[in-house]
Amino acid sequence: MKTLPLTVLFHEGPMARAYLGMLAAEGLRVERIVRMVGRRDPARRRPIAPWLPSGFRRGLAALVQDRQMNHWPRELRRRHRDLCEGWWRELAAAWSYPPGIFEHLVGPSGDVDRADSVDELFIDGLGDPVLEQHLRRLPGRNAVLFTGGGMVPASLLSIPSCRFIHVHPGHLPHVRGADGLLWSILLRGRPGATAFYMDAGLDTGDVILARDLEVLPVPRAFAELDVLTGYRMLYAYVDPLLRAVLLREIVRRHPTGLADLPTKAQAAGEGTTFHFMNERLRRVAFQRLVDLSHERADPVV
């Protein structure tokens, strides 16, 4: 495997796993993974077993994080195996990647350590000074791929040697904020994705690449799911891989590094910032997604 000069700020979950799985399918490993293990329970936000010795506590915290953040990719496959695996094959054909990439979303955590170096930090969120100090000590100029975990604080964004890259599931500046995949389907009739260098605003950084993507293949059985299950399925599988597909395009264009790519600034005041959809709108967006998929005359490329 070739090494891509990229630092992945790894927050356990489908997004981080999709990125590394897609890069592995391209024959790439990254220069460095900074694996963040949270001191707090991701759901309850309470400290995890503070009475345990540090080493045991870190191991337990990593297990809790894996079980919680990857619960739905695994559980949905268990409950709806035929639907999930059939859809995986359709998406793989549409987006031209090996179907086995989905195993990165449901497999053991050891499968994601595809890097020349893996640094594990036991921290209390993105604002923990330990993380800032670690990133400041990294040698050279670094492209840092953000994979979730909350809002990136100014203390990290201000590190001169690091440029944080985020892939947003919407075409910026038109679709900012939450539920970008669903708002794109509902309002623009197709999914979109944008990679940008992060700044202090919400999805307002300088754009590396923004794309409208082809309509997704969606099995008709998806429309028969209840709204919550359908929502979980989209964000367990489709949303992470959509982001990874755009990252793949950027890496193919710029295989020697991502820290100083050409960009386009977003105009101040342009675009719309959306909030999470309510259940009624989700249902409308799901049906729109299915209808658009089955109106396609040509296969997705």
XYZ file of C-alpha atoms in Angstrom:
301
model
C 0.000 0.000 0.000
C 1.098 3.578 -0.697
C 1.026 6.115 2.122
C -1.143 9.207 1.722
C 0.217 12.240 3.627
C -2.906 12.692 5.728
C -3.673 12.665 9.443
C -7.069 11.179 10.296
C -8.561 12.538 13.511
C -10.396 9.301 14.198
C -13.695 9.494 16.070
C -15.099 5.969 16.233
C -18.137 5.537 13.997
C -19.328 4.973 10.418
C -17.834 8.170 8.966
C -14.258 7.472 10.035
C -14.527 3.830 9.041
C -15.946 4.699 5.610
C -13.056 7.055 4.887
C -10.405 4.503 5.815
C -12.231 1.708 4.004
C -12.476 3.769 0.825
C -8.803 4.719 0.984
C -7.856 1.081 1.548
C -9.869 0.150 -1.555
C -7.698 2.678 -3.428
C -4.564 0.919 -2.196
C -3.777 3.686 0.302
C -2.958 3.879 3.961
C -2.667 7.202 5.760
C 0.406 8.666 7.359
C -1.161 8.921 10.790
C -4.319 8.103 12.710
C -4.980 10.034 15.903
C -7.533 7.800 17.580
C -9.625 9.656 20.135
C -10.898 7.495 22.987
C -13.432 9.425 25.040
C -13.333 9.509 28.817
C -17.130 9.879 28.870
C -19.948 7.608 27.788
C -20.991 8.887 24.310
C -24.707 8.662 25.146
C -24.904 9.609 28.831
C -21.866 11.930 28.897
C -20.860 10.506 32.278
C -17.235 9.576 33.058
C -16.566 5.921 32.277
C -15.520 3.860 35.321
C -13.389 6.580 36.969
C -12.457 4.145 39.769
C -10.535 1.845 37.406
C -6.768 2.097 36.804
C -6.024 4.223 33.739
C -5.075 1.361 31.409
C -8.196 -0.673 32.198
C -10.376 2.405 31.982
C -9.027 3.313 28.552
C -9.660 -0.200 27.252
C -13.207 -0.197 28.617
C -13.858 3.266 27.166
C -12.701 2.138 23.717
C -15.048 -0.853 23.929
C -18.002 1.309 25.038
C -17.317 3.770 22.231
C -17.163 1.020 19.620
C -20.345 -0.656 20.865
C -22.335 2.584 20.954
C -21.077 4.389 17.852
C -21.228 1.295 15.635
C -24.384 -0.208 17.110
C -26.776 0.678 14.300
C -24.634 -0.393 11.335
C -24.336 -3.818 12.961
C -27.870 -4.047 14.326
C -29.560 -2.957 11.086
C -27.629 -5.580 9.179
C -28.710 -8.195 11.714
C -32.397 -7.198 11.517
C -32.572 -6.512 7.764
C -29.724 -8.561 6.297
C -31.244 -9.121 2.844
C -32.228 -5.475 2.412
C -28.911 -4.129 3.689
C -26.628 -6.437 1.769
C -28.646 -6.063 -1.429
C -28.488 -2.286 -1.110
C -24.763 -2.430 -0.374
C -24.199 -4.222 -3.681
C -26.269 -1.631 -5.567
C -24.409 1.267 -3.976
C -21.063 -0.387 -4.634
C -21.921 -0.772 -8.310
C -23.234 2.798 -8.536
C -20.219 4.369 -6.849
C -17.617 1.937 -8.238
C -16.094 0.482 -5.109
C -15.774 -3.075 -3.750
C -18.883 -4.260 -1.837
C -16.579 -5.470 0.918
C -16.018 -1.876 1.967
C -19.171 -2.155 4.080
C -17.380 -4.666 6.271
C -15.322 -1.718 7.524
C -18.553 -0.283 8.940
C -19.517 -3.390 10.879
C -16.213 -5.155 11.556
C -13.963 -5.149 14.637
C -12.075 -1.995 15.494
C -8.716 -3.533 14.580
C -9.694 -3.397 10.914
C -9.483 0.388 10.803
C -5.846 0.861 11.816
C -4.599 1.413 8.286
C -1.813 3.901 8.951
C 1.940 4.145 9.259
C 1.408 5.397 12.794
C -1.528 5.203 15.215
C -1.579 7.516 18.239
C -4.297 6.796 20.806
C -5.362 9.640 23.084
C -7.611 9.191 26.118
C -9.366 12.553 26.169
C -12.456 14.454 27.234
C -13.664 15.645 23.828
C -12.210 17.836 21.102
C -11.541 20.643 23.574
C -9.188 18.572 25.720
C -5.772 20.308 25.959
C -4.084 16.912 25.508
C -5.407 16.742 21.932
C -4.317 20.297 21.143
C -0.828 19.674 22.491
C -0.524 16.454 20.510
C -1.549 18.082 17.226
C 0.778 21.036 17.799
C 3.698 18.617 18.142
C 3.070 16.891 14.804
C 5.984 17.457 12.421
C 5.586 19.430 9.205
C 2.385 20.833 7.701
C -0.575 18.518 8.133
C -3.913 17.968 6.460
C -6.159 16.676 9.253
C -9.334 14.855 8.230
C -12.175 15.522 10.663
C -14.433 12.510 11.237
C -16.879 13.753 13.863
C -17.016 14.097 17.611
C -18.507 17.565 18.008
C -17.672 21.137 17.079
C -13.979 21.722 16.426
C -12.863 24.432 18.880
C -10.894 27.523 17.916
C -7.923 26.171 19.873
C -7.506 23.436 17.247
C -8.435 25.483 14.182
C -5.765 28.029 15.133
C -2.886 25.512 15.041
C -0.668 26.933 12.255
C 0.664 23.563 11.101
C -2.764 21.873 10.749
C -5.514 22.391 8.188
C -8.723 20.590 9.047
C -10.682 19.049 6.180
C -14.358 18.173 6.487
C -16.639 16.538 3.927
C -20.206 17.801 4.248
C -23.130 15.802 2.745
C -24.543 18.723 0.776
C -23.544 21.074 -2.038
C -22.184 24.205 -0.361
C -23.209 26.927 0.014
C -26.723 25.828 -0.965
C -27.236 23.192 1.759
C -25.500 23.855 5.075
C -26.170 22.423 8.516
C -27.872 19.225 9.658
C -29.434 16.407 7.613
C -27.665 17.589 4.472
C -28.373 14.364 2.597
C -32.130 14.571 3.155
C -32.424 18.314 2.488
C -30.475 17.834 -0.740
C -32.846 15.102 -1.892
C -35.944 17.065 -0.951
C -34.939 20.463 -2.350
C -32.381 19.729 -5.082
C -33.509 16.306 -6.278
C -30.124 14.647 -5.796
C -27.466 14.201 -3.153
C -24.447 16.460 -2.959
C -21.161 16.664 -1.103
C -18.524 19.298 -0.429
C -15.007 19.111 0.973
C -13.669 22.258 2.602
C -11.038 23.556 4.969
C -12.763 24.206 8.279
C -13.046 27.636 9.847
C -14.925 28.936 12.891
C -18.295 29.024 11.091
C -20.783 26.243 10.376
C -19.889 24.803 6.947
C -18.479 28.161 5.832
C -14.829 27.299 5.091
C -13.049 27.602 1.757
C -14.293 24.943 -0.657
C -11.911 22.338 -2.068
C -14.522 20.501 -4.142
C -18.330 20.722 -4.298
C -20.364 18.252 -6.312
C -23.923 17.304 -7.071
C -23.980 13.507 -7.242
C -26.131 11.181 -9.266
C -29.392 9.897 -7.813
C -28.880 6.949 -5.486
C -30.158 3.451 -6.213
C -32.709 2.724 -3.485
C -34.605 -0.550 -3.041
C -38.382 -0.191 -2.929
C -38.381 -2.054 0.383
C -36.710 0.991 1.929
C -40.003 2.912 1.660
C -41.700 0.221 3.762
C -39.448 0.838 6.764
C -40.639 3.008 9.619
C -39.189 6.526 9.532
C -36.723 6.048 12.378
C -35.305 2.812 10.952
C -34.968 4.367 7.506
C -33.212 7.383 8.976
C -30.779 5.198 10.885
C -30.065 3.143 7.769
C -29.248 6.207 5.671
C -26.860 7.541 8.283
C -25.308 4.154 9.018
C -24.410 3.375 5.396
C -25.293 5.941 2.721
C -24.193 9.207 4.330
C -20.710 7.929 5.339
C -20.015 6.380 1.927
C -21.243 9.474 0.097
C -18.643 11.508 1.981
C -15.972 8.895 1.297
C -16.724 8.930 -2.443
C -15.970 12.660 -2.578
C -12.783 12.195 -0.551
C -11.718 9.526 -3.046
C -12.183 11.976 -5.927
C -10.004 14.564 -4.190
C -7.286 12.028 -3.389
C -7.221 10.835 -6.995
C -6.718 14.425 -8.143
C -4.136 15.274 -5.468
C -2.305 12.082 -4.443
C 0.755 13.873 -3.070
C -0.933 15.837 -0.299
C -4.061 17.653 0.843
C -2.738 20.421 3.090
C -2.544 23.216 0.508
C -5.107 22.574 -2.207
C -6.653 25.297 -4.381
C -9.937 26.542 -2.935
C -12.850 28.850 -3.567
C -14.154 31.105 -0.804
C -17.856 30.988 0.035
C -19.634 34.314 -0.331
C -20.802 35.771 2.976
C -24.561 35.461 3.362
C -24.936 33.026 0.480
C -26.758 29.732 0.956
C -29.120 28.324 3.573
C -28.418 26.641 6.912
C -30.855 23.837 7.730
C -31.782 22.124 10.996
C -32.618 18.470 11.623
C -35.763 17.363 9.791
C -38.907 16.492 11.692
C -40.547 13.106 11.178
C -43.105 14.332 8.656
C -40.462 15.868 6.397
C -38.259 12.797 6.734
C -41.105 10.657 5.446
C -41.570 12.962 2.441
C -37.815 12.952 1.749
C -37.658 9.141 1.953
C -40.449 8.759 -0.589
C -38.790 11.342 -2.823
C -35.546 9.382 -2.612
C -37.262 6.151 -3.664
C -39.206 7.856 -6.466
C -36.102 9.539 -7.874
C -34.180 6.289 -7.768
C -36.768 4.446 -9.814
C -37.178 7.291 -12.299
C -33.528 6.962 -13.316
C -33.179 5.861 -16.914
C -29.430 5.298 -16.750
C -27.236 3.549 -14.206
C -25.340 5.700 -11.746
C -21.721 6.321 -12.663
